mmCIF file of C-alpha atoms and ligand atoms in Angstrom:
data_model
loop_
_atom_site.group_PDB
_atom_site.id
_atom_site.type_symbol
_atom_site.label_atom_id
_atom_site.label_comp_id
_atom_site.label_asym_id
_atom_site.label_seq_id
_atom_site.Cartn_x
_atom_site.Cartn_y
_atom_site.Cartn_z
ATOM 1 C CA MET A 1 74.031 126.777 104.420
ATOM 2 C CA THR A 2 72.850 125.988 100.927
ATOM 3 C CA HIS A 3 71.446 128.537 98.542
ATOM 4 C CA LEU A 4 67.829 127.536 97.974
ATOM 5 C CA LEU A 5 67.629 129.242 94.563
ATOM 6 C CA ASN A 6 70.300 126.940 93.138
ATOM 7 C CA ALA A 7 67.832 124.065 92.793
ATOM 8 C CA ILE A 8 64.541 124.943 94.408
ATOM 9 C CA ASP A 9 62.456 121.801 93.885
ATOM 10 C CA GLU A 10 65.361 119.377 94.119
ATOM 11 C CA GLN A 11 66.370 120.743 97.515
ATOM 12 C CA LEU A 12 63.031 121.677 98.972
ATOM 13 C CA LYS A 13 60.837 118.689 98.178
ATOM 14 C CA PRO A 14 62.952 115.949 99.815
ATOM 15 C CA TRP A 15 63.726 118.224 102.762
ATOM 16 C CA LEU A 16 60.023 118.865 103.397
ATOM 17 C CA LYS A 17 59.197 115.181 102.947
ATOM 18 C CA GLU A 18 61.773 114.176 105.569
ATOM 19 C CA ARG A 19 59.925 116.435 107.984
ATOM 20 C CA GLY A 20 56.544 114.934 107.179
ATOM 21 C CA GLN A 21 55.334 118.067 105.395
ATOM 22 C CA GLY A 22 52.838 117.679 102.543
ATOM 23 C CA GLY A 23 53.865 118.273 98.938
ATOM 24 C CA TYR A 24 51.795 121.465 98.880
ATOM 25 C CA ARG A 25 54.342 123.156 101.164
ATOM 26 C CA ALA A 26 56.909 123.337 98.333
ATOM 27 C CA ALA A 27 54.295 124.999 96.143
ATOM 28 C CA GLN A 28 53.573 127.473 98.936
ATOM 29 C CA VAL A 29 57.251 128.418 99.227
ATOM 30 C CA ARG A 30 57.456 128.846 95.424
ATOM 31 C CA ARG A 31 54.419 131.107 95.439
ATOM 32 C CA TRP A 32 55.984 133.254 98.137
ATOM 33 C CA LEU A 33 59.271 133.485 96.272
ATOM 34 C CA PHE A 34 58.014 134.274 92.792
ATOM 35 C CA ALA A 35 54.446 135.595 93.013
ATOM 36 C CA ARG A 36 54.143 137.090 96.477
ATOM 37 C CA ARG A 37 57.659 138.571 96.488
ATOM 38 C CA ALA A 38 58.728 137.444 99.947
ATOM 39 C CA ALA A 39 62.040 138.966 101.028
ATOM 40 C CA ASP A 40 62.690 136.257 103.647
ATOM 41 C CA PHE A 41 61.226 133.049 105.064
ATOM 42 C CA ALA A 42 59.657 134.951 107.972
ATOM 43 C CA ALA A 43 57.311 136.674 105.499
ATOM 44 C CA MET A 44 55.797 133.325 104.392
ATOM 45 C CA THR A 45 52.946 133.660 106.831
ATOM 46 C CA ASP A 46 50.811 130.703 105.728
ATOM 47 C CA LEU A 47 53.638 128.339 106.733
ATOM 48 C CA PRO A 48 53.802 127.298 110.402
ATOM 49 C CA GLN A 49 56.167 129.496 112.400
ATOM 50 C CA ALA A 50 58.349 126.503 113.352
ATOM 51 C CA LEU A 51 58.714 125.474 109.700
ATOM 52 C CA ARG A 52 59.691 129.007 108.691
ATOM 53 C CA GLU A 53 62.379 128.974 111.349
ATOM 54 C CA GLU A 54 63.641 125.560 110.215
ATOM 55 C CA LEU A 55 63.762 126.743 106.596
ATOM 56 C CA ALA A 56 65.737 129.798 107.617
ATOM 57 C CA ALA A 57 68.169 127.633 109.587
ATOM 58 C CA GLU A 58 68.654 125.237 106.659
ATOM 59 C CA PHE A 59 68.640 127.427 103.564
ATOM 60 C CA ASP A 60 69.920 130.794 102.484
ATOM 61 C CA LEU A 61 67.350 132.593 100.407
ATOM 62 C CA TRP A 62 69.921 135.150 99.274
ATOM 63 C CA SER A 63 73.584 134.511 98.607
ATOM 64 C CA ALA A 64 74.591 138.085 97.786
ATOM 65 C CA GLU A 65 74.351 141.478 99.417
ATOM 66 C CA VAL A 66 73.234 144.688 97.762
ATOM 67 C CA ALA A 67 76.403 146.805 97.709
ATOM 68 C CA LYS A 68 74.735 149.695 95.933
ATOM 69 C CA HIS A 69 71.272 150.580 94.682
ATOM 70 C CA THR A 70 70.966 153.486 92.284
ATOM 71 C CA VAL A 71 67.838 155.040 90.807
ATOM 72 C CA ALA A 72 67.811 157.236 87.695
ATOM 73 C CA GLU A 73 65.281 159.959 86.959
ATOM 74 C CA ASP A 74 63.820 157.882 84.129
ATOM 75 C CA GLY A 75 62.908 155.105 86.590
ATOM 76 C CA THR A 76 65.845 152.820 85.752
ATOM 77 C CA GLU A 77 67.194 151.113 88.859
ATOM 78 C CA LYS A 78 70.483 149.315 89.166
ATOM 79 C CA LEU A 79 71.783 146.922 91.792
ATOM 80 C CA LEU A 80 75.417 146.141 92.403
ATOM 81 C CA LEU A 81 75.512 142.777 94.176
ATOM 82 C CA SER A 82 78.462 141.555 96.248
ATOM 83 C CA LEU A 83 78.786 137.791 96.076
ATOM 84 C CA ARG A 84 80.014 135.475 98.817
ATOM 85 C CA ASP A 85 83.498 135.223 97.336
ATOM 86 C CA GLY A 86 83.819 138.993 96.999
ATOM 87 C CA GLY A 87 82.981 139.140 93.270
ATOM 88 C CA GLN A 88 80.502 141.741 92.122
ATOM 89 C CA VAL A 89 77.828 141.744 89.419
ATOM 90 C CA GLU A 90 75.253 144.211 88.247
ATOM 91 C CA CYS A 91 71.629 143.912 87.267
ATOM 92 C CA VAL A 92 69.195 146.532 86.053
ATOM 93 C CA LEU A 93 65.440 147.196 86.070
ATOM 94 C CA LEU A 94 64.238 149.303 83.122
ATOM 95 C CA ARG A 95 60.833 150.959 83.083
ATOM 96 C CA ASP A 96 59.404 151.785 79.669
ATOM 97 C CA GLU A 97 55.675 152.564 79.582
ATOM 98 C CA ILE A 98 54.056 149.331 80.767
ATOM 99 C CA ARG A 99 57.182 147.218 80.191
ATOM 100 C CA ARG A 100 59.277 146.211 83.141
ATOM 101 C CA THR A 101 62.448 144.705 81.711
ATOM 102 C CA ILE A 102 65.291 143.320 83.757
ATOM 103 C CA CYS A 103 68.833 142.948 82.483
ATOM 104 C CA ILE A 104 70.828 140.266 84.277
ATOM 105 C CA SER A 105 74.439 139.089 84.400
ATOM 106 C CA THR A 106 75.740 135.559 83.901
ATOM 107 C CA GLN A 107 79.418 135.839 84.809
ATOM 108 C CA VAL A 108 81.698 137.838 87.097
ATOM 109 C CA GLY A 109 83.712 139.768 84.535
ATOM 110 C CA CYS A 110 83.848 138.526 80.959
ATOM 111 C CA GLY A 111 86.395 136.739 78.828
ATOM 112 C CA MET A 112 85.254 138.029 75.449
ATOM 113 C CA GLY A 113 87.293 141.214 75.624
ATOM 114 C CA CYS A 114 85.063 143.533 73.549
ATOM 115 C CA VAL A 115 87.255 146.607 73.477
ATOM 116 C CA PHE A 116 84.540 149.138 74.350
ATOM 117 C CA CYS A 117 83.131 147.245 77.356
ATOM 118 C CA ALA A 118 83.741 147.904 81.029
ATOM 119 C CA SER A 119 82.774 144.341 82.007
ATOM 120 C CA GLY A 120 85.540 142.723 80.039
ATOM 121 C CA LEU A 121 88.370 145.000 81.124
ATOM 122 C CA ASP A 122 89.542 142.707 83.927
ATOM 123 C CA GLY A 123 88.777 139.439 82.131
ATOM 124 C CA LEU A 124 86.619 136.585 83.368
ATOM 125 C CA GLN A 125 86.617 135.781 87.086
ATOM 126 C CA ARG A 126 84.000 133.032 87.170
ATOM 127 C CA ASN A 127 80.602 131.819 86.041
ATOM 128 C CA LEU A 128 77.588 132.649 88.169
ATOM 129 C CA SER A 129 75.541 129.805 89.622
ATOM 130 C CA THR A 130 71.897 129.224 88.723
ATOM 131 C CA GLY A 131 70.931 130.567 92.138
ATOM 132 C CA GLU A 132 72.951 133.729 91.664
ATOM 133 C CA ILE A 133 71.207 134.334 88.335
ATOM 134 C CA ILE A 134 67.721 133.755 89.792
ATOM 135 C CA GLU A 135 68.612 135.968 92.746
ATOM 136 C CA GLN A 136 69.131 138.919 90.406
ATOM 137 C CA MET A 137 65.622 138.391 88.987
ATOM 138 C CA LEU A 138 64.017 138.198 92.415
ATOM 139 C CA ARG A 139 65.932 141.110 93.889
ATOM 140 C CA LEU A 140 64.935 143.299 90.939
ATOM 141 C CA GLN A 141 61.330 142.140 91.274
ATOM 142 C CA LEU A 142 61.415 143.322 94.899
ATOM 143 C CA LEU A 143 62.023 146.867 93.598
ATOM 144 C CA LEU A 144 58.640 146.934 91.846
ATOM 145 C CA ALA A 145 55.564 148.609 93.264
ATOM 146 C CA PRO A 146 52.770 146.099 94.020
ATOM 147 C CA GLU A 147 50.896 147.025 90.836
ATOM 148 C CA GLU A 148 53.985 146.554 88.618
ATOM 149 C CA ARG A 149 54.904 143.202 87.045
ATOM 150 C CA LEU A 150 58.088 142.004 85.390
ATOM 151 C CA SER A 151 57.383 141.579 81.681
ATOM 152 C CA HIS A 152 60.721 140.975 79.921
ATOM 153 C CA ILE A 153 64.188 139.612 80.653
ATOM 154 C CA VAL A 154 67.290 140.426 78.665
ATOM 155 C CA VAL A 155 70.382 138.382 79.446
ATOM 156 C CA MET A 156 72.773 141.124 78.439
ATOM 157 C CA GLY A 157 74.500 142.171 81.633
ATOM 158 C CA MET A 158 78.013 141.254 82.625
ATOM 159 C CA GLY A 159 79.408 138.152 80.926
ATOM 160 C CA GLU A 160 78.820 136.113 77.789
ATOM 161 C CA PRO A 161 75.583 134.201 78.470
ATOM 162 C CA LEU A 162 76.334 131.329 76.128
ATOM 163 C CA ALA A 163 79.612 130.670 77.946
ATOM 164 C CA ASN A 164 77.536 129.777 81.024
ATOM 165 C CA LEU A 165 74.574 127.904 79.558
ATOM 166 C CA ASP A 166 74.686 125.164 82.211
ATOM 167 C CA ALA A 167 73.698 127.642 84.901
ATOM 168 C CA LEU A 168 71.629 129.969 82.740
ATOM 169 C CA LEU A 169 69.169 127.499 81.232
ATOM 170 C CA PRO A 170 67.741 126.224 84.566
ATOM 171 C CA ALA A 171 67.432 129.845 85.744
ATOM 172 C CA LEU A 172 65.438 130.746 82.636
ATOM 173 C CA VAL A 173 63.204 127.740 83.181
ATOM 174 C CA GLU A 174 62.313 129.224 86.582
ATOM 175 C CA ALA A 175 61.716 132.592 84.922
ATOM 176 C CA SER A 176 59.280 131.141 82.396
ATOM 177 C CA ARG A 177 57.485 128.503 84.515
ATOM 178 C CA ASP A 178 53.899 129.347 85.408
ATOM 179 C CA ASP A 179 54.753 128.755 89.054
ATOM 180 C CA GLY A 180 57.997 130.695 88.616
ATOM 181 C CA LEU A 181 58.053 134.265 87.339
ATOM 182 C CA GLY A 182 55.649 133.332 84.531
ATOM 183 C CA ILE A 183 57.477 135.359 81.873
ATOM 184 C CA SER A 184 56.823 133.948 78.419
ATOM 185 C CA ALA A 185 59.941 132.589 76.666
ATOM 186 C CA ARG A 186 59.322 134.958 73.759
ATOM 187 C CA ARG A 187 59.878 137.829 76.167
ATOM 188 C CA ILE A 188 63.262 136.499 77.227
ATOM 189 C CA THR A 189 66.269 137.477 75.093
ATOM 190 C CA ILE A 190 69.705 135.901 75.340
ATOM 191 C CA SER A 191 72.620 137.761 73.834
ATOM 192 C CA THR A 192 75.846 136.342 72.482
ATOM 193 C CA VAL A 193 78.931 137.594 70.698
ATOM 194 C CA GLY A 194 78.459 134.581 68.438
ATOM 195 C CA LEU A 195 79.804 131.459 70.158
ATOM 196 C CA THR A 196 78.752 129.104 67.416
ATOM 197 C CA LYS A 197 78.991 125.789 69.298
ATOM 198 C CA ALA A 198 76.892 127.133 72.152
ATOM 199 C CA MET A 199 74.411 128.630 69.669
ATOM 200 C CA ARG A 200 73.967 125.141 68.227
ATOM 201 C CA ARG A 201 73.519 123.727 71.721
ATOM 202 C CA LEU A 202 70.829 126.325 72.382
ATOM 203 C CA SER A 203 68.954 125.434 69.204
ATOM 204 C CA ASP A 204 69.334 121.734 70.038
ATOM 205 C CA THR A 205 67.510 122.315 73.343
ATOM 206 C CA ASN A 206 64.489 123.478 71.313
ATOM 207 C CA SER A 207 64.989 126.860 72.831
ATOM 208 C CA ARG A 208 62.032 129.194 72.574
ATOM 209 C CA TYR A 209 63.973 132.212 73.755
ATOM 210 C CA ARG A 210 64.899 135.120 71.546
ATOM 211 C CA LEU A 211 68.512 135.339 70.457
ATOM 212 C CA ALA A 212 70.440 138.593 70.039
ATOM 213 C CA VAL A 213 73.726 138.259 68.201
ATOM 214 C CA SER A 214 76.250 141.031 68.774
ATOM 215 C CA LEU A 215 77.964 141.952 65.518
ATOM 216 C CA HIS A 216 79.418 145.426 66.187
ATOM 217 C CA ALA A 217 81.129 145.392 62.778
ATOM 218 C CA PRO A 218 80.090 144.566 59.200
ATOM 219 C CA ASN A 219 83.272 142.658 58.261
ATOM 220 C CA ASP A 220 85.703 140.259 59.901
ATOM 221 C CA GLU A 221 88.656 142.595 59.828
ATOM 222 C CA LEU A 222 86.957 145.347 61.807
ATOM 223 C CA ARG A 223 85.155 142.851 64.015
ATOM 224 C CA ARG A 224 88.440 141.284 65.070
ATOM 225 C CA GLN A 225 89.511 144.714 66.335
ATOM 226 C CA ILE A 226 86.313 145.320 68.282
ATOM 227 C CA VAL A 227 85.436 141.774 69.423
ATOM 228 C CA PRO A 228 88.770 139.945 69.784
ATOM 229 C CA VAL A 229 87.151 136.548 70.380
ATOM 230 C CA SER A 230 85.787 136.721 66.823
ATOM 231 C CA ASP A 231 89.323 136.046 65.607
ATOM 232 C CA LYS A 232 88.419 132.359 65.726
ATOM 233 C CA ILE A 233 84.788 132.698 64.625
ATOM 234 C CA PRO A 234 84.221 134.326 61.226
ATOM 235 C CA LEU A 235 81.008 136.227 60.581
ATOM 236 C CA VAL A 236 79.888 133.714 57.966
ATOM 237 C CA ASP A 237 79.800 130.989 60.648
ATOM 238 C CA VAL A 238 78.062 133.228 63.179
ATOM 239 C CA LEU A 239 75.346 134.130 60.675
ATOM 240 C CA ALA A 240 74.920 130.489 59.624
ATOM 241 C CA GLU A 241 74.284 129.488 63.258
ATOM 242 C CA ALA A 242 71.965 132.461 63.749
ATOM 243 C CA ASP A 243 69.981 131.373 60.697
ATOM 244 C CA HIS A 244 69.790 127.839 62.049
ATOM 245 C CA TYR A 245 68.493 129.159 65.373
ATOM 246 C CA PHE A 246 65.834 131.156 63.530
ATOM 247 C CA GLU A 247 64.747 128.065 61.584
ATOM 248 C CA VAL A 248 64.482 125.956 64.729
ATOM 249 C CA SER A 249 62.963 128.508 67.083
ATOM 250 C CA GLY A 250 60.867 130.576 64.695
ATOM 251 C CA ARG A 251 61.892 133.634 66.698
ATOM 252 C CA ARG A 252 62.957 136.747 64.831
ATOM 253 C CA LEU A 253 66.668 137.350 65.351
ATOM 254 C CA THR A 254 68.131 140.522 66.731
ATOM 255 C CA PHE A 255 71.542 141.753 65.645
ATOM 256 C CA GLU A 256 73.205 144.118 68.083
ATOM 257 C CA TYR A 257 75.551 146.808 66.846
ATOM 258 C CA VAL A 258 77.281 149.163 69.259
ATOM 259 C CA LEU A 259 77.904 152.322 67.287
ATOM 260 C CA LEU A 260 81.364 153.681 68.087
ATOM 261 C CA GLY A 261 82.142 157.223 66.976
ATOM 262 C CA GLY A 262 84.648 157.269 64.102
ATOM 263 C CA LEU A 263 85.207 153.500 64.191
ATOM 264 C CA ASN A 264 82.210 151.595 62.813
ATOM 265 C CA ASP A 265 79.648 154.357 62.234
ATOM 266 C CA SER A 266 80.154 155.526 58.625
ATOM 267 C CA PRO A 267 77.539 155.215 55.857
ATOM 268 C CA ASP A 268 79.888 152.700 54.189
ATOM 269 C CA HIS A 269 79.789 150.539 57.305
ATOM 270 C CA ALA A 270 75.987 150.748 57.254
ATOM 271 C CA THR A 271 75.906 149.706 53.588
ATOM 272 C CA GLU A 272 78.240 146.802 54.301
ATOM 273 C CA LEU A 273 76.061 145.746 57.238
ATOM 274 C CA ALA A 274 72.940 145.870 55.067
ATOM 275 C CA ASN A 275 74.704 143.724 52.442
ATOM 276 C CA LEU A 276 75.756 141.254 55.112
ATOM 277 C CA LEU A 277 72.277 140.844 56.561
ATOM 278 C CA GLY A 278 70.498 140.801 53.201
ATOM 279 C CA ARG A 279 66.853 139.822 53.487
ATOM 280 C CA ARG A 280 66.997 138.107 56.853
ATOM 281 C CA THR A 281 63.988 138.356 59.158
ATOM 282 C CA ALA A 282 65.792 140.336 61.785
ATOM 283 C CA LEU A 283 65.855 143.468 63.871
ATOM 284 C CA VAL A 284 69.031 145.524 63.905
ATOM 285 C CA ASN A 285 69.428 147.013 67.357
ATOM 286 C CA VAL A 286 71.871 149.905 67.166
ATOM 287 C CA ILE A 287 73.276 151.130 70.470
ATOM 288 C CA PRO A 288 75.073 154.479 70.328
ATOM 289 C CA TYR A 289 78.104 154.012 72.550
ATOM 290 C CA ASN A 290 77.982 155.146 76.140
ATOM 291 C CA PRO A 291 81.534 156.321 77.024
ATOM 292 C CA VAL A 292 83.426 154.396 79.699
ATOM 293 C CA ALA A 293 86.019 156.172 81.852
ATOM 294 C CA GLY A 294 89.491 155.099 80.824
ATOM 295 C CA LEU A 295 88.495 153.832 77.357
ATOM 296 C CA PRO A 296 89.240 155.844 74.212
ATOM 297 C CA TYR A 297 85.920 155.270 72.401
ATOM 298 C CA ARG A 298 83.349 157.970 71.911
ATOM 299 C CA THR A 299 79.662 158.445 71.239
ATOM 300 C CA PRO A 300 78.879 158.838 67.517
ATOM 301 C CA THR A 301 77.682 162.274 66.473
ATOM 302 C CA ALA A 302 73.963 162.827 65.985
ATOM 303 C CA ALA A 303 74.587 163.276 62.239
ATOM 304 C CA ALA A 304 76.484 159.964 62.024
ATOM 305 C CA GLN A 305 73.676 158.209 63.884
ATOM 306 C CA ARG A 306 71.070 159.667 61.524
ATOM 307 C CA SER A 307 72.886 158.673 58.350
ATOM 308 C CA PHE A 308 73.708 155.169 59.672
ATOM 309 C CA ARG A 309 70.066 154.647 60.428
ATOM 310 C CA SER A 310 68.816 155.996 57.144
ATOM 311 C CA VAL A 311 71.125 153.725 55.098
ATOM 312 C CA LEU A 312 69.817 150.660 56.949
ATOM 313 C CA GLU A 313 66.198 151.739 56.647
ATOM 314 C CA GLN A 314 66.524 152.520 52.957
ATOM 315 C CA ARG A 315 67.720 148.954 52.508
ATOM 316 C CA GLY A 316 64.523 147.703 54.147
ATOM 317 C CA LEU A 317 65.981 146.536 57.438
ATOM 318 C CA ALA A 318 64.012 146.792 60.667
ATOM 319 C CA VAL A 319 66.111 149.123 62.808
ATOM 320 C CA ARG A 320 65.831 150.251 66.396
ATOM 321 C CA PHE A 321 68.099 152.699 68.126
ATOM 322 C CA ARG A 322 68.081 151.687 71.751
ATOM 323 C CA HIS A 323 67.292 154.457 74.195
ATOM 324 C CA ARG A 324 70.163 155.189 76.488
ATOM 325 C CA LYS A 325 68.256 154.658 79.678
ATOM 326 C CA GLY A 326 69.989 155.045 82.987
ATOM 327 C CA ASP A 327 73.084 156.902 81.758
ATOM 328 C CA ALA A 328 73.256 158.852 84.998
ATOM 329 C CA ILE A 329 73.585 155.651 87.022
ATOM 330 C CA ASP A 330 76.152 153.919 84.798
ATOM 331 C CA ALA A 331 73.574 151.441 83.545
ATOM 332 C CA ALA A 332 75.727 150.142 80.697
ATOM 333 C CA CYS A 333 77.182 146.778 81.562
ATOM 334 C CA GLY A 334 80.085 146.761 83.955
ATOM 335 C CA GLN A 335 80.252 150.478 84.542
ATOM 336 C CA LEU A 336 78.888 150.627 88.066
ATOM 337 C CA ARG A 337 81.074 147.738 89.186
ATOM 338 C CA ARG A 338 84.190 149.485 87.914
ATOM 339 C CA ARG A 339 83.240 152.791 89.421
ATOM 340 C CA MET A 340 82.677 151.170 92.820
ATOM 341 C CA ALA A 341 85.943 149.253 92.542
ATOM 342 C CA SER A 342 87.783 152.518 92.044
ATOM 343 C CA VAL A 343 86.127 154.137 95.076
ATOM 344 C CA PRO A 344 87.971 153.368 98.319
ATOM 345 C CA SER A 345 85.600 151.846 100.892
HETATM 346 S S1 LIG B 401 80.108 143.430 75.580
HETATM 347 FE FE1 LIG B 401 79.298 141.573 76.573
HETATM 348 S S2 LIG B 401 80.491 139.909 75.632
HETATM 349 FE FE2 LIG B 401 81.624 141.790 75.204
HETATM 350 S S3 LIG B 401 83.113 141.968 76.895
HETATM 351 FE FE3 LIG B 401 81.262 143.120 77.489
HETATM 352 S S4 LIG B 401 80.035 141.663 78.689
HETATM 353 FE FE4 LIG B 401 81.545 140.483 77.516
#
């Protein structure tokens, strides 16, 4: 059976035509998938019963199974999905006032090797398909109450998104289409550790998405320790591509900085970071580290966090310290997958 979400229109339209069904049937199925939150073909009650059965016999709506669903007290929900080949990925729904943000994965594992990250510990297994990426969005949408609506997408889960642009870009088109999830491109953020060629490809597609570039260090020497892939990509090149993306897209850049206790969290590091970023139109998103079992890194002290922030703010940078939502359910990328892998079934 084929996974419908891999190429919805391309698969559905000719299939319906062969059966003498009008073009409006494809639009009906879309509406059920994205707007009316159908969990299966049987729920698409304005389609003839026989057609619903034929659709179910021809297409898989879902290609994964929910291996675990966890809910934190702050409303954060996390799904661990088991894929057909046994791989597992995570995706998260974050509730923050009226915002409903989902964080999705693009790869099984990750090849970037950031030393603090649970996702990269076992390396890259494979890229996700477009359908597997859209499935995360739809499964998370199913967790919402009827009066809630998805408002933002961050592509910051497991994997390096720009290493899987071929599958990601069509999935984001579905997310932003009016007859898809209808989420404005400016509310969709793609993160990267700074793969410069792929950043150029993204700007060449006239991308309207927001870009978040993970720095994690204010100089190449320290960055090579924390983000090994940066060995081949110096900060000067990463920032040049980020600037180009800003020029082309007009979207304010975000620079991500995971604050690791005793490693990159001193006032000197903050000063160096401020010097590096200069007067760029950018938001610095600082994420105090969330410890991962088996890794030696620790959360920065409250005092270190305060002084890091104040140095950046005194230099006029826009700074946000990201709330650590969902700690109790291992919401940081890769943590739930690892915990489940270490639990005998
Ligand atoms: S932080 Fe992101 S890019 Fe780095 S290893 Fe983890 S998933 Fe990959």
